[in-house]
Protein backbone atom coordinates (compact mmCIF):
# COMPACT_ATOMS: atom_id res chain seq x y z
CA UNK A 1 0.00 0.00 0.00
CA UNK A 2 1.43 3.38 -1.03
CA UNK A 3 2.21 6.00 1.60
CA UNK A 4 -0.16 8.92 0.88
CA UNK A 5 0.88 11.02 3.86
CA UNK A 6 2.09 14.56 3.31
CA UNK A 7 5.87 15.11 3.20
CA UNK A 8 7.47 16.50 6.33
CA UNK A 9 8.60 20.12 6.29
CA UNK A 10 12.26 19.15 6.60
CA UNK A 11 11.96 16.90 3.54
CA UNK A 12 10.54 19.71 1.39
CA UNK A 13 13.58 21.88 2.18
CA UNK A 14 15.81 19.16 0.78
CA UNK A 15 14.00 18.85 -2.59
CA UNK A 16 15.84 19.96 -5.71
CA UNK A 17 13.69 22.84 -7.04
CA UNK A 18 13.87 21.93 -10.73
CA UNK A 19 12.87 18.30 -10.12
CA UNK A 20 9.79 18.88 -7.95
CA UNK A 21 6.49 20.67 -8.66
CA UNK A 22 5.87 22.68 -5.50
CA UNK A 23 5.44 26.31 -4.41
CA UNK A 24 8.63 26.20 -2.38
CA UNK A 25 10.58 24.77 -5.32
CA UNK A 26 9.27 27.38 -7.74
CA UNK A 27 10.14 30.25 -5.41
CA UNK A 28 13.56 28.79 -4.54
CA UNK A 29 14.34 28.30 -8.24
CA UNK A 30 13.46 31.91 -9.05
CA UNK A 31 15.38 33.29 -6.05
CA UNK A 32 18.56 31.40 -6.95
CA UNK A 33 18.28 32.66 -10.55
CA UNK A 34 17.89 36.25 -9.35
CA UNK A 35 20.85 35.93 -6.97
CA UNK A 36 23.14 34.63 -9.71
CA UNK A 37 22.00 37.38 -12.08
CA UNK A 38 22.49 39.98 -9.35
CA UNK A 39 26.04 38.78 -8.68
CA UNK A 40 26.90 39.00 -12.37
CA UNK A 41 25.39 42.46 -12.84
CA UNK A 42 26.98 43.87 -9.68
CA UNK A 43 30.34 42.52 -10.83
CA UNK A 44 29.82 44.19 -14.21
CA UNK A 45 29.16 47.54 -12.48
CA UNK A 46 32.69 47.32 -11.10
CA UNK A 47 34.32 46.34 -14.40
CA UNK A 48 32.46 48.56 -16.88
CA UNK A 49 31.33 52.15 -16.62
CA UNK A 50 28.71 53.49 -16.38
CA UNK A 51 27.54 50.96 -13.83
CA UNK A 52 24.04 52.46 -13.67
CA UNK A 53 23.09 50.53 -16.81
CA UNK A 54 23.77 47.20 -15.11
CA UNK A 55 22.01 48.28 -11.92
CA UNK A 56 18.96 49.26 -13.99
CA UNK A 57 18.95 45.83 -15.64
CA UNK A 58 19.18 44.26 -12.18
CA UNK A 59 16.20 46.29 -10.94
CA UNK A 60 14.18 45.30 -14.03
CA UNK A 61 15.05 41.62 -13.60
CA UNK A 62 14.15 41.48 -9.91
CA UNK A 63 10.99 43.59 -10.19
CA UNK A 64 9.59 41.73 -13.19
CA UNK A 65 10.19 38.29 -11.69
CA UNK A 66 8.89 39.22 -8.24
CA UNK A 67 5.72 40.70 -9.69
CA UNK A 68 5.30 37.70 -12.00
CA UNK A 69 5.51 35.29 -9.04
CA UNK A 70 3.12 37.40 -6.99
CA UNK A 71 0.54 37.65 -9.78
CA UNK A 72 0.86 33.89 -10.37
CA UNK A 73 -0.12 33.16 -6.78
CA UNK A 74 -3.00 35.66 -6.94
CA UNK A 75 -4.38 34.01 -10.07
CA UNK A 76 -4.06 30.52 -8.60
CA UNK A 77 -1.68 29.24 -11.29
CA UNK A 78 0.76 26.50 -10.39
CA UNK A 79 3.77 28.10 -12.09
CA UNK A 80 5.00 31.58 -12.96
CA UNK A 81 5.92 30.10 -16.34
CA UNK A 82 2.25 29.42 -17.18
CA UNK A 83 1.66 32.26 -19.64
CA UNK A 84 -0.59 30.49 -22.16
CA UNK A 85 -3.24 33.20 -21.74
CA UNK A 86 -0.81 36.09 -22.33
CA UNK A 87 -1.49 38.45 -25.23
CA UNK A 88 2.26 38.73 -25.97
CA UNK A 89 3.56 36.20 -28.51
CA UNK A 90 7.13 36.81 -27.35
CA UNK A 91 6.20 36.11 -23.73
CA UNK A 92 4.44 32.87 -24.75
CA UNK A 93 7.39 31.84 -26.94
CA UNK A 94 9.91 32.57 -24.18
CA UNK A 95 8.17 30.55 -21.46
CA UNK A 96 6.65 27.99 -23.85
CA UNK A 97 9.92 26.88 -25.46
CA UNK A 98 12.53 25.77 -22.92
CA UNK A 99 15.35 25.77 -25.49
CA UNK A 100 14.61 29.36 -26.54
CA UNK A 101 14.36 30.45 -22.91
CA UNK A 102 17.69 28.72 -22.14
CA UNK A 103 19.31 30.44 -25.13
CA UNK A 104 18.11 33.87 -23.93
CA UNK A 105 19.20 33.24 -20.32
CA UNK A 106 22.63 31.97 -21.34
CA UNK A 107 23.00 34.94 -23.69
CA UNK A 108 22.46 37.27 -20.75
CA UNK A 109 25.29 35.66 -18.85
CA UNK A 110 27.84 35.18 -21.63
CA UNK A 111 30.37 37.87 -22.27
CA UNK A 112 32.35 37.88 -25.48
CA UNK A 113 35.48 39.97 -24.93
CA UNK A 114 36.44 40.85 -28.49
CA UNK A 115 34.38 40.17 -31.59
CA UNK A 116 36.97 41.78 -33.87
CA UNK A 117 39.36 38.84 -33.57
CA UNK A 118 37.41 36.64 -35.96
CA UNK A 119 34.22 36.46 -37.99
CA UNK A 120 33.03 33.55 -35.85
CA UNK A 121 33.31 35.57 -32.64
CA UNK A 122 31.54 38.47 -34.36
CA UNK A 123 28.65 36.21 -35.32
CA UNK A 124 28.56 34.78 -31.82
CA UNK A 125 28.40 38.26 -30.34
CA UNK A 126 25.46 39.19 -32.60
CA UNK A 127 23.67 36.00 -31.58
CA UNK A 128 24.34 36.63 -27.89
CA UNK A 129 23.18 40.25 -28.16
CA UNK A 130 19.95 39.05 -29.79
CA UNK A 131 19.30 36.62 -26.93
CA UNK A 132 20.15 39.33 -24.38
CA UNK A 133 17.77 41.81 -26.03
CA UNK A 134 14.94 39.27 -26.12
CA UNK A 135 15.46 38.50 -22.40
CA UNK A 136 15.24 42.21 -21.55
CA UNK A 137 12.06 42.60 -23.65
CA UNK A 138 10.56 39.59 -21.86
CA UNK A 139 11.40 41.21 -18.51
CA UNK A 140 9.51 44.37 -19.55
CA UNK A 141 6.55 42.35 -20.87
CA UNK A 142 6.57 40.23 -17.70
CA UNK A 143 6.53 43.35 -15.51
CA UNK A 144 3.56 44.84 -17.40
CA UNK A 145 1.62 41.56 -17.64
CA UNK A 146 2.07 40.77 -13.96
CA UNK A 147 1.12 44.31 -12.91
CA UNK A 148 -2.04 44.04 -15.03
CA UNK A 149 -2.89 40.71 -13.35
CA UNK A 150 -2.49 42.26 -9.89
CA UNK A 151 -4.72 45.20 -10.86
CA UNK A 152 -7.39 42.83 -12.23
CA UNK A 153 -7.22 40.84 -9.01
CA UNK A 154 -7.86 44.02 -6.98
CA UNK A 155 -10.74 45.06 -9.26
CA UNK A 156 -12.40 41.63 -9.05
CA UNK A 157 -11.87 41.48 -5.29
CA UNK A 158 -13.75 44.75 -4.75
CA UNK A 159 -16.80 43.66 -6.79
C-alpha positions as a Python dict, from the first residue, in 0.01 Angstrom:
ca = {
    (1, 'X'): (0, 0, 0),
    (2, 'X'): (143, 338, -103),
    (3, 'X'): (221, 600, 160),
    (4, 'X'): (-16, 892, 88),
    (5, 'X'): (88, 1102, 386),
    (6, 'X'): (209, 1456, 331),
    (7, 'X'): (587, 1511, 320),
    (8, 'X'): (747, 1650, 633),
    (9, 'X'): (860, 2012, 629),
    (10, 'X'): (1226, 1915, 660),
    (11, 'X'): (1196, 1690, 354),
    (12, 'X'): (1054, 1971, 139),
    (13, 'X'): (1358, 2188, 218),
    (14, 'X'): (1581, 1916, 78),
    (15, 'X'): (1400, 1885, -259),
    (16, 'X'): (1584, 1996, -571),
    (17, 'X'): (1369, 2284, -704),
    (18, 'X'): (1387, 2193, -1073),
    (19, 'X'): (1287, 1830, -1012),
    (20, 'X'): (979, 1888, -795),
    (21, 'X'): (649, 2067, -866),
    (22, 'X'): (587, 2268, -550),
    (23, 'X'): (544, 2631, -441),
    (24, 'X'): (863, 2620, -238),
    (25, 'X'): (1058, 2477, -532),
    (26, 'X'): (927, 2738, -774),
    (27, 'X'): (1014, 3025, -541),
    (28, 'X'): (1356, 2879, -454),
    (29, 'X'): (1434, 2830, -824),
    (30, 'X'): (1346, 3191, -905),
    (31, 'X'): (1538, 3329, -605),
    (32, 'X'): (1856, 3140, -695),
    (33, 'X'): (1828, 3266, -1055),
    (34, 'X'): (1789, 3625, -935),
    (35, 'X'): (2085, 3593, -697),
    (36, 'X'): (2314, 3463, -971),
    (37, 'X'): (2200, 3738, -1208),
    (38, 'X'): (2249, 3998, -935),
    (39, 'X'): (2604, 3878, -868),
    (40, 'X'): (2690, 3900, -1237),
    (41, 'X'): (2539, 4246, -1284),
    (42, 'X'): (2698, 4387, -968),
    (43, 'X'): (3034, 4252, -1083),
    (44, 'X'): (2982, 4419, -1421),
    (45, 'X'): (2916, 4754, -1248),
    (46, 'X'): (3269, 4732, -1110),
    (47, 'X'): (3432, 4634, -1440),
    (48, 'X'): (3246, 4856, -1688),
    (49, 'X'): (3133, 5215, -1662),
    (50, 'X'): (2871, 5349, -1638),
    (51, 'X'): (2754, 5096, -1383),
    (52, 'X'): (2404, 5246, -1367),
    (53, 'X'): (2309, 5053, -1681),
    (54, 'X'): (2377, 4720, -1511),
    (55, 'X'): (2201, 4828, -1192),
    (56, 'X'): (1896, 4926, -1399),
    (57, 'X'): (1895, 4583, -1564),
    (58, 'X'): (1918, 4426, -1218),
    (59, 'X'): (1620, 4629, -1094),
    (60, 'X'): (1418, 4530, -1403),
    (61, 'X'): (1505, 4162, -1360),
    (62, 'X'): (1415, 4148, -991),
    (63, 'X'): (1099, 4359, -1019),
    (64, 'X'): (959, 4173, -1319),
    (65, 'X'): (1019, 3829, -1169),
    (66, 'X'): (889, 3922, -824),
    (67, 'X'): (572, 4070, -969),
    (68, 'X'): (530, 3770, -1200),
    (69, 'X'): (551, 3529, -904),
    (70, 'X'): (312, 3740, -699),
    (71, 'X'): (54, 3765, -978),
    (72, 'X'): (86, 3389, -1037),
    (73, 'X'): (-12, 3316, -678),
    (74, 'X'): (-300, 3566, -694),
    (75, 'X'): (-438, 3401, -1007),
    (76, 'X'): (-406, 3052, -860),
    (77, 'X'): (-168, 2924, -1129),
    (78, 'X'): (76, 2650, -1039),
    (79, 'X'): (377, 2810, -1209),
    (80, 'X'): (500, 3158, -1296),
    (81, 'X'): (592, 3010, -1634),
    (82, 'X'): (225, 2942, -1718),
    (83, 'X'): (166, 3226, -1964),
    (84, 'X'): (-59, 3049, -2216),
    (85, 'X'): (-324, 3320, -2174),
    (86, 'X'): (-81, 3609, -2233),
    (87, 'X'): (-149, 3845, -2523),
    (88, 'X'): (226, 3873, -2597),
    (89, 'X'): (356, 3620, -2851),
    (90, 'X'): (713, 3681, -2735),
    (91, 'X'): (620, 3611, -2373),
    (92, 'X'): (444, 3287, -2475),
    (93, 'X'): (739, 3184, -2694),
    (94, 'X'): (991, 3257, -2418),
    (95, 'X'): (817, 3055, -2146),
    (96, 'X'): (665, 2799, -2385),
    (97, 'X'): (992, 2688, -2546),
    (98, 'X'): (1253, 2577, -2292),
    (99, 'X'): (1535, 2577, -2549),
    (100, 'X'): (1461, 2936, -2654),
    (101, 'X'): (1436, 3045, -2291),
    (102, 'X'): (1769, 2872, -2214),
    (103, 'X'): (1931, 3044, -2513),
    (104, 'X'): (1811, 3387, -2393),
    (105, 'X'): (1920, 3324, -2032),
    (106, 'X'): (2263, 3197, -2134),
    (107, 'X'): (2300, 3494, -2369),
    (108, 'X'): (2246, 3727, -2075),
    (109, 'X'): (2529, 3566, -1885),
    (110, 'X'): (2784, 3518, -2163),
    (111, 'X'): (3037, 3787, -2227),
    (112, 'X'): (3235, 3788, -2548),
    (113, 'X'): (3548, 3997, -2493),
    (114, 'X'): (3644, 4085, -2849),
    (115, 'X'): (3438, 4017, -3159),
    (116, 'X'): (3697, 4178, -3387),
    (117, 'X'): (3936, 3884, -3357),
    (118, 'X'): (3741, 3664, -3596),
    (119, 'X'): (3422, 3646, -3799),
    (120, 'X'): (3303, 3355, -3585),
    (121, 'X'): (3331, 3557, -3264),
    (122, 'X'): (3154, 3847, -3436),
    (123, 'X'): (2865, 3621, -3532),
    (124, 'X'): (2856, 3478, -3182),
    (125, 'X'): (2840, 3826, -3034),
    (126, 'X'): (2546, 3919, -3260),
    (127, 'X'): (2367, 3600, -3158),
    (128, 'X'): (2434, 3663, -2789),
    (129, 'X'): (2318, 4025, -2816),
    (130, 'X'): (1995, 3905, -2979),
    (131, 'X'): (1930, 3662, -2693),
    (132, 'X'): (2015, 3933, -2438),
    (133, 'X'): (1777, 4181, -2603),
    (134, 'X'): (1494, 3927, -2612),
    (135, 'X'): (1546, 3850, -2240),
    (136, 'X'): (1524, 4221, -2155),
    (137, 'X'): (1206, 4260, -2365),
    (138, 'X'): (1056, 3959, -2186),
    (139, 'X'): (1140, 4121, -1851),
    (140, 'X'): (951, 4437, -1955),
    (141, 'X'): (655, 4235, -2087),
    (142, 'X'): (657, 4023, -1770),
    (143, 'X'): (653, 4335, -1551),
    (144, 'X'): (356, 4484, -1740),
    (145, 'X'): (162, 4156, -1764),
    (146, 'X'): (207, 4077, -1396),
    (147, 'X'): (112, 4431, -1291),
    (148, 'X'): (-204, 4404, -1503),
    (149, 'X'): (-289, 4071, -1335),
    (150, 'X'): (-249, 4226, -989),
    (151, 'X'): (-472, 4520, -1086),
    (152, 'X'): (-739, 4283, -1223),
    (153, 'X'): (-722, 4084, -901),
    (154, 'X'): (-786, 4402, -698),
    (155, 'X'): (-1074, 4506, -926),
    (156, 'X'): (-1240, 4163, -905),
    (157, 'X'): (-1187, 4148, -529),
    (158, 'X'): (-1375, 4475, -475),
    (159, 'X'): (-1680, 4366, -679),
}
